[in-house]
Amino acid sequence: MKPKGVTRVFVQTLAVLLAIAYLIPVYMTIVTSLKSPEEINLMTAWRLPSKLNWAGYSVAFRQFAPYLKNSFILAVCATLLSAVMGSLNGYVLCKYKLPGGRAIMPLIVFGMFIPYQSILVPLFQFMQKTKLYGGLPGLILVHVVYGLPITTLLFRSFYQEIPDELFGAAGIDGADFFGIFKYVIIPLSGPPFLVVCIWQFTQIWNEFLFAVTLTRPDAQPITVALANLAGGQAVSWNLPMAGSILAALPTVLIYILLGRYFVRGLLAGALKG
Amino acid sequence: MKISRWLRFAIVCAAMVFVFASVAQAAVSGKLEIFSWWAGDEGPALEALIDKYEKMYPGVNVVNSTVTGGAGVHAKAVLKTRLLGGDPPDTFQVHAGQELIGTWVVADRMEDLTKLYEQEGWHNVFPADLVKLLSTDKGIWSVPVNIHRSNVMFFIPDNLSKWGIGVPATWEEFLKIAPDLKAKGVIPLSVAENWTQTHLWESVALSVLGPDKWEKLWNGELSWKSPEVIKAWEMFGDILEYTNADASSLSWQQATDMVVKGQAAFNIMGDWAAGYMTTTLKLKPGTGFGWAASPGTNGIFMMLSDSFGLPVGCPNRENAIAWLKMLGSRDGQDAFNPLKGSISARTDSDLSKYDAYLQSAANDWRSNKIVGSLAHGVTANERFMNDFATVMEIFLQTKNAKAAANAAEAVAIQAGIGR
Amino acid sequence: MIILPSIALLAIFVYGFIGQTLKVSLTDWGREAALALHPEISYVGLKNYHELFTGFLNMRFRQDLANMFFFTLAFVGLSLFVGLVLATLIDQLVWGETFFRTVFLYPMSLSLVVTGTVWRWLLQPRGGINVLPTLVGLPAGEFLWLSSREQSLVFDWSHILYYICIIVLVVMAFMAYGHHRRGERQQFRTKAVISAILMGILVIGVAGGITLLDYPEEHGFNKAIWGVVMAAVWQMSGYTMALYLAGLRTISDELREAARVDGAGKFQIYRYVDLPLLKPITVSAVVILGHIALKIFDLIFAMAGPDHVPTSVPAITMFLKTFRGNELAVGSSIGIILLILVSLLIIPYLANSFKTGEQ
């Protein structure tokens, strides 16, 4: 039931206008990032740069390189770990009856909604006591733990759709728990694994509060570096704008290339109301 | 049980990483970790100090931990999480005065430096007013590396003559010329985000109270509800009438820019603004931009200072003491300050290394009455400063001097000012 | 066995730490020597909470709550509306669907810190969005996006309990009416009793002139919040769009066809077939966006800085109280208050979705 005639033109035009509105910040960011500091002026902010100045990028990249590396290590490790643990949890919680099983899932999922301000102080005390404070391993641990609720939830709702007969058949064939997991679950887990990984990667890459309170300077991820760059005494706006683009690039690329899965992650994350 | 084997493997790996990490730490004989919030424009000055230190002590590996951004809050958050867990850096940057004393000294986290002061003869070269601000009755707590002045008014001389006005010597004079400027479409005084308003307030209050009563305010002898303080708030309110409306979304540099571009006539800012205009905007001190003590504060030097202290239980105590010695030395101070755009805390510094603005500031430093700044942590502890932002907010919202004074009194009691 | 490590970790990191924070919030940790190795800490009961809600100096926290409340309303409302419009639009598109979907959704993948930094530049009072009209010859905008001090919807904090009472009362009465109409007598009676009690409290309170504070204290909807709302809606409306779009796609054409046979026009189909079927999605979206709004921190931190009271929210004040003011107990109290607010939203939702999920 697609519209025809005038409505069709109207709808299409409206979409184009809205798209422009949504792209305005990108335009502004790119334009500003390519200007030289002298050319950046509030009144002429919308104009294209008279001469391309890549200095913002080279400076930002040089400053950001170690933090980008931190972010990659952090996001990759934490994503994989939380995804693997989540899939095990999801499988167990979906197919086995546990004592108090009905209460377990809501209790786990609640963990993904809590405001982290309410656990921040004990968290850093704990990290200090366990000597995990300040470095990447500690931050990875924190992201894995607070990522477990969502990964468990996503995998569980996926495994619920696998018909029980499949497990039954494997059970008769004499496969034990890990056998079933290995021969039935893992081969089926490709797409959800991707969904979970994309979701977790974006979340962890973009996180700020833990990053700023739990790391020493040498282990800080990119979001903290960007906040420092933009919130410090920087006057020339080309630098934070170039920095923003560098910090955003990985997640935006993932999204553009694997957008389908990203949307699936979003939808699954919204629970099944 | 494949999984548990993996788990065991992971644990072993993790354990090995930790062992290696701790061995690696022990292997480097000398280490010195310096914690600061200096980066960007201020980075080179710190680098110069570190270079100097590494030349003097080649065996020591200096680790420069810098946490910037968030108006200094990030650095505080990181420092506090570290000390709470018993993991102090060897030495850390802190505003000299109550910001250090009220948080760290009362918590028994700092070592007394009186011996070091005596040993190095610093009592003879640091002004007594300054040492008093760094001390409690139990000791002296940090080594000042630089001095900034808070009560400075900046302007562009050419613009003033174009508008036919002089530099106001008092706030009353300012309020007389301000309406004219406003009529010409010039903002008489530019201000920026929240802290710069507190910064302006302290200059105004200093002019209304004078140096003696300003000090009494901080040792508890003068009540925050006294008529003089209320008058200071009223004066502050009158002055705010002549400032820009978009203040709170500007950085201090943008407020300085307004003066430079002729959109505003005056700006009250610490003398890092002189550094900004000289180095970044390439203006010549004296002709390109002019300065004076903020109205009504001539002959008074409201100071703030970055300093370094010695935390109790720091891992490399000897190296940290060597660092402090170097900071307090004439050479150290003269290496750092010309780059930072501040003056040496010592009265015997080599003035030829400093530019015109800094020379004038250094001369004032040697002759003026010295008082401490509120906005930059000298006179009040962190708790007071954090809540004073709320007091400021109450005033900006209500423009009621009495309400602000009452609130400030309540904050002072809660934060234990003058106790 | 396999899931025990996960469960143990979550038990400690979520519930254990919440308990710890709760414990700290009932103490006076934050007096003079707060950061000593073994600070003197004593139990003070609910004093911190009492201070936060009524203490003269905690005015900022109360304005934070107001900011958070209005931000949440505006942000969730607008995100739903914009998302619905975008989804409907895309559903009707003939070409370029993937392209437009990507464009509307890409802000979702950004860090809030990036969004904050970029929008801070866009919302500069003398540049960015405000000079946009001058490109087509119109006068520049004057609105102080993030720094305006104007307020609307001003209310007196000393009467806050009455406002809450009234809101709950209206909701209860509405629900009671619903139960009554459907003939659910048991539920109707419960809701009616609650309504009556609330009414009683209100009458007694107002008649007795009982107020929370001895003086009026005005708070309101800071207009500066609109800047933050705009950035947040830009970022999150793609999310609601994706949800609604998925919803629209699951509505079968037969259903619409049936409605058309019954003589419904296009708009009527949208109004009476599509929209009601999207209701469960709206509920999910409200909960997800609502809890994001209540926790908002990074965005405001990056956009306006921590000391910018017109746009401050409890999460930011918590950070400042804890790490700058050294008032760890007060910071913990704010953390717990945030947790309670989020729980009010989340727990009913979780209970509901897992109850239906198990069946």
PDB file of N, CA, C and O in Angstrom, chain C residues 188-221:
ATOM      1  N   PHE C 188     -10.848  -2.791  41.292  1.00  0.00           N
ATOM      2  CA  PHE C 188     -11.468  -1.474  41.417  1.00  0.00           C
ATOM      3  C   PHE C 188     -11.457  -1.026  42.874  1.00  0.00           C
ATOM      4  O   PHE C 188     -11.102   0.099  43.186  1.00  0.00           O
ATOM      5  N   ARG C 189     -11.816  -1.990  43.759  1.00  0.00           N
ATOM      6  CA  ARG C 189     -11.897  -1.626  45.169  1.00  0.00           C
ATOM      7  C   ARG C 189     -10.515  -1.177  45.697  1.00  0.00           C
ATOM      8  O   ARG C 189     -10.406  -0.153  46.350  1.00  0.00           O
ATOM      9  N   THR C 190      -9.456  -1.957  45.356  1.00  0.00           N
ATOM     10  CA  THR C 190      -8.111  -1.582  45.839  1.00  0.00           C
ATOM     11  C   THR C 190      -7.757  -0.168  45.398  1.00  0.00           C
ATOM     12  O   THR C 190      -7.327   0.666  46.193  1.00  0.00           O
ATOM     13  N   LYS C 191      -7.899   0.076  44.081  1.00  0.00           N
ATOM     14  CA  LYS C 191      -7.505   1.387  43.553  1.00  0.00           C
ATOM     15  C   LYS C 191      -8.340   2.492  44.171  1.00  0.00           C
ATOM     16  O   LYS C 191      -7.836   3.579  44.460  1.00  0.00           O
ATOM     17  N   ALA C 192      -9.596   2.218  44.367  1.00  0.00           N
ATOM     18  CA  ALA C 192     -10.471   3.243  44.934  1.00  0.00           C
ATOM     19  C   ALA C 192     -10.043   3.570  46.363  1.00  0.00           C
ATOM     20  O   ALA C 192      -9.986   4.737  46.760  1.00  0.00           O
ATOM     21  N   VAL C 193      -9.677   2.526  47.117  1.00  0.00           N
ATOM     22  CA  VAL C 193      -9.247   2.768  48.501  1.00  0.00           C
ATOM     23  C   VAL C 193      -7.975   3.612  48.519  1.00  0.00           C
ATOM     24  O   VAL C 193      -7.876   4.603  49.250  1.00  0.00           O
ATOM     25  N   ILE C 194      -7.010   3.244  47.640  1.00  0.00           N
ATOM     26  CA  ILE C 194      -5.767   4.030  47.581  1.00  0.00           C
ATOM     27  C   ILE C 194      -6.078   5.477  47.242  1.00  0.00           C
ATOM     28  O   ILE C 194      -5.579   6.406  47.876  1.00  0.00           O
ATOM     29  N   SER C 195      -6.939   5.677  46.252  1.00  0.00           N
ATOM     30  CA  SER C 195      -7.296   7.033  45.856  1.00  0.00           C
ATOM     31  C   SER C 195      -7.883   7.787  47.034  1.00  0.00           C
ATOM     32  O   SER C 195      -7.526   8.948  47.282  1.00  0.00           O
ATOM     33  N   ALA C 196      -8.772   7.132  47.763  1.00  0.00           N
ATOM     34  CA  ALA C 196      -9.419   7.798  48.886  1.00  0.00           C
ATOM     35  C   ALA C 196      -8.383   8.193  49.940  1.00  0.00           C
ATOM     36  O   ALA C 196      -8.404   9.313  50.459  1.00  0.00           O
ATOM     37  N   ILE C 197      -7.444   7.272  50.210  1.00  0.00           N
ATOM     38  CA  ILE C 197      -6.415   7.592  51.213  1.00  0.00           C
ATOM     39  C   ILE C 197      -5.603   8.803  50.773  1.00  0.00           C
ATOM     40  O   ILE C 197      -5.378   9.743  51.535  1.00  0.00           O
ATOM     41  N   LEU C 198      -5.189   8.791  49.502  1.00  0.00           N
ATOM     42  CA  LEU C 198      -4.408   9.912  48.987  1.00  0.00           C
ATOM     43  C   LEU C 198      -5.179  11.212  49.127  1.00  0.00           C
ATOM     44  O   LEU C 198      -4.641  12.237  49.545  1.00  0.00           O
ATOM     45  N   MET C 199      -6.459  11.141  48.757  1.00  0.00           N
ATOM     46  CA  MET C 199      -7.317  12.316  48.849  1.00  0.00           C
ATOM     47  C   MET C 199      -7.319  12.817  50.292  1.00  0.00           C
ATOM     48  O   MET C 199      -7.178  14.019  50.542  1.00  0.00           O
ATOM     49  N   GLY C 200      -7.456  11.864  51.207  1.00  0.00           N
ATOM     50  CA  GLY C 200      -7.465  12.228  52.629  1.00  0.00           C
ATOM     51  C   GLY C 200      -6.175  12.935  53.022  1.00  0.00           C
ATOM     52  O   GLY C 200      -6.202  14.017  53.628  1.00  0.00           O
ATOM     53  N   ILE C 201      -5.024  12.353  52.628  1.00  0.00           N
ATOM     54  CA  ILE C 201      -3.735  12.963  52.963  1.00  0.00           C
ATOM     55  C   ILE C 201      -3.670  14.381  52.431  1.00  0.00           C
ATOM     56  O   ILE C 201      -3.287  15.315  53.125  1.00  0.00           O
ATOM     57  N   LEU C 202      -4.089  14.522  51.189  1.00  0.00           N
ATOM     58  CA  LEU C 202      -4.057  15.837  50.549  1.00  0.00           C
ATOM     59  C   LEU C 202      -4.857  16.843  51.345  1.00  0.00           C
ATOM     60  O   LEU C 202      -4.380  17.939  51.664  1.00  0.00           O
ATOM     61  N   VAL C 203      -6.105  16.454  51.660  1.00  0.00           N
ATOM     62  CA  VAL C 203      -6.992  17.384  52.351  1.00  0.00           C
ATOM     63  C   VAL C 203      -6.400  17.775  53.704  1.00  0.00           C
ATOM     64  O   VAL C 203      -6.291  18.957  54.039  1.00  0.00           O
ATOM     65  N   ILE C 204      -5.960  16.758  54.442  1.00  0.00           N
ATOM     66  CA  ILE C 204      -5.395  17.049  55.775  1.00  0.00           C
ATOM     67  C   ILE C 204      -4.174  17.950  55.641  1.00  0.00           C
ATOM     68  O   ILE C 204      -4.029  18.949  56.341  1.00  0.00           O
ATOM     69  N   GLY C 205      -3.300  17.590  54.699  1.00  0.00           N
ATOM     70  CA  GLY C 205      -2.067  18.353  54.513  1.00  0.00           C
ATOM     71  C   GLY C 205      -2.339  19.795  54.150  1.00  0.00           C
ATOM     72  O   GLY C 205      -1.830  20.717  54.791  1.00  0.00           O
ATOM     73  N   VAL C 206      -3.151  20.009  53.144  1.00  0.00           N
ATOM     74  CA  VAL C 206      -3.415  21.371  52.691  1.00  0.00           C
ATOM     75  C   VAL C 206      -4.135  22.161  53.771  1.00  0.00           C
ATOM     76  O   VAL C 206      -3.782  23.305  54.068  1.00  0.00           O
ATOM     77  N   ALA C 207      -5.133  21.507  54.410  1.00  0.00           N
ATOM     78  CA  ALA C 207      -5.900  22.213  55.436  1.00  0.00           C
ATOM     79  C   ALA C 207      -4.986  22.577  56.606  1.00  0.00           C
ATOM     80  O   ALA C 207      -5.064  23.675  57.161  1.00  0.00           O
ATOM     81  N   GLY C 208      -4.092  21.651  56.967  1.00  0.00           N
ATOM     82  CA  GLY C 208      -3.206  21.915  58.095  1.00  0.00           C
ATOM     83  C   GLY C 208      -2.019  22.791  57.724  1.00  0.00           C
ATOM     84  O   GLY C 208      -1.219  23.154  58.580  1.00  0.00           O
ATOM     85  N   GLY C 209      -1.883  23.130  56.438  1.00  0.00           N
ATOM     86  CA  GLY C 209      -0.785  23.991  56.005  1.00  0.00           C
ATOM     87  C   GLY C 209       0.581  23.351  56.198  1.00  0.00           C
ATOM     88  O   GLY C 209       1.569  24.025  56.445  1.00  0.00           O
ATOM     89  N   ILE C 210       0.641  22.007  56.106  1.00  0.00           N
ATOM     90  CA  ILE C 210       1.924  21.335  56.287  1.00  0.00           C
ATOM     91  C   ILE C 210       2.732  21.437  54.996  1.00  0.00           C
ATOM     92  O   ILE C 210       2.238  21.096  53.919  1.00  0.00           O
ATOM     93  N   THR C 211       3.956  21.911  55.103  1.00  0.00           N
ATOM     94  CA  THR C 211       4.815  21.975  53.916  1.00  0.00           C
ATOM     95  C   THR C 211       6.149  21.319  54.232  1.00  0.00           C
ATOM     96  O   THR C 211       6.527  21.165  55.385  1.00  0.00           O
ATOM     97  N   LEU C 212       6.861  20.983  53.161  1.00  0.00           N
ATOM     98  CA  LEU C 212       8.140  20.294  53.314  1.00  0.00           C
ATOM     99  C   LEU C 212       9.203  21.256  53.847  1.00  0.00           C
ATOM    100  O   LEU C 212      10.065  20.877  54.622  1.00  0.00           O
ATOM    101  N   LEU C 213       9.156  22.496  53.404  1.00  0.00           N
ATOM    102  CA  LEU C 213      10.121  23.498  53.848  1.00  0.00           C
ATOM    103  C   LEU C 213       9.348  24.627  54.524  1.00  0.00           C
ATOM    104  O   LEU C 213       8.157  24.798  54.294  1.00  0.00           O
ATOM    105  N   ASP C 214      10.050  25.444  55.328  1.00  0.00           N
ATOM    106  CA  ASP C 214       9.359  26.554  55.982  1.00  0.00           C
ATOM    107  C   ASP C 214       9.265  27.761  55.056  1.00  0.00           C
ATOM    108  O   ASP C 214       8.693  28.770  55.400  1.00  0.00           O
ATOM    109  N   TYR C 215       9.914  27.672  53.916  1.00  0.00           N
ATOM    110  CA  TYR C 215       9.922  28.824  53.018  1.00  0.00           C
ATOM    111  C   TYR C 215       9.668  28.314  51.611  1.00  0.00           C
ATOM    112  O   TYR C 215       9.957  27.158  51.308  1.00  0.00           O
ATOM    113  N   PRO C 216       9.111  29.164  50.750  1.00  0.00           N
ATOM    114  CA  PRO C 216       8.898  28.689  49.385  1.00  0.00           C
ATOM    115  C   PRO C 216      10.228  28.589  48.642  1.00  0.00           C
ATOM    116  O   PRO C 216      11.127  29.402  48.866  1.00  0.00           O
ATOM    117  N   GLU C 217      10.366  27.569  47.842  1.00  0.00           N
ATOM    118  CA  GLU C 217      11.581  27.434  47.045  1.00  0.00           C
ATOM    119  C   GLU C 217      11.163  27.045  45.636  1.00  0.00           C
ATOM    120  O   GLU C 217      10.575  26.000  45.422  1.00  0.00           O
ATOM    121  N   GLU C 218      11.483  27.922  44.699  1.00  0.00           N
ATOM    122  CA  GLU C 218      10.957  27.691  43.354  1.00  0.00           C
ATOM    123  C   GLU C 218      11.916  26.910  42.477  1.00  0.00           C
ATOM    124  O   GLU C 218      13.118  27.161  42.459  1.00  0.00           O
ATOM    125  N   HIS C 219      11.357  25.932  41.817  1.00  0.00           N
ATOM    126  CA  HIS C 219      12.116  25.218  40.805  1.00  0.00           C
ATOM    127  C   HIS C 219      11.255  25.150  39.562  1.00  0.00           C
ATOM    128  O   HIS C 219      10.042  25.332  39.641  1.00  0.00           O
ATOM    129  N   GLY C 220      11.873  24.881  38.447  1.00  0.00           N
ATOM    130  CA  GLY C 220      11.062  24.826  37.240  1.00  0.00           C
ATOM    131  C   GLY C 220      11.797  24.140  36.113  1.00  0.00           C
ATOM    132  O   GLY C 220      12.843  23.517  36.309  1.00  0.00           O
ATOM    133  N   PHE C 221      11.228  24.261  34.940  1.00  0.00           N
ATOM    134  CA  PHE C 221      11.769  23.667  33.730  1.00  0.00           C
ATOM    135  C   PHE C 221      12.780  24.649  33.159  1.00  0.00           C
ATOM    136  O   PHE C 221      12.408  25.646  32.564  1.00  0.00           O
TER     137      PHE C 221
END
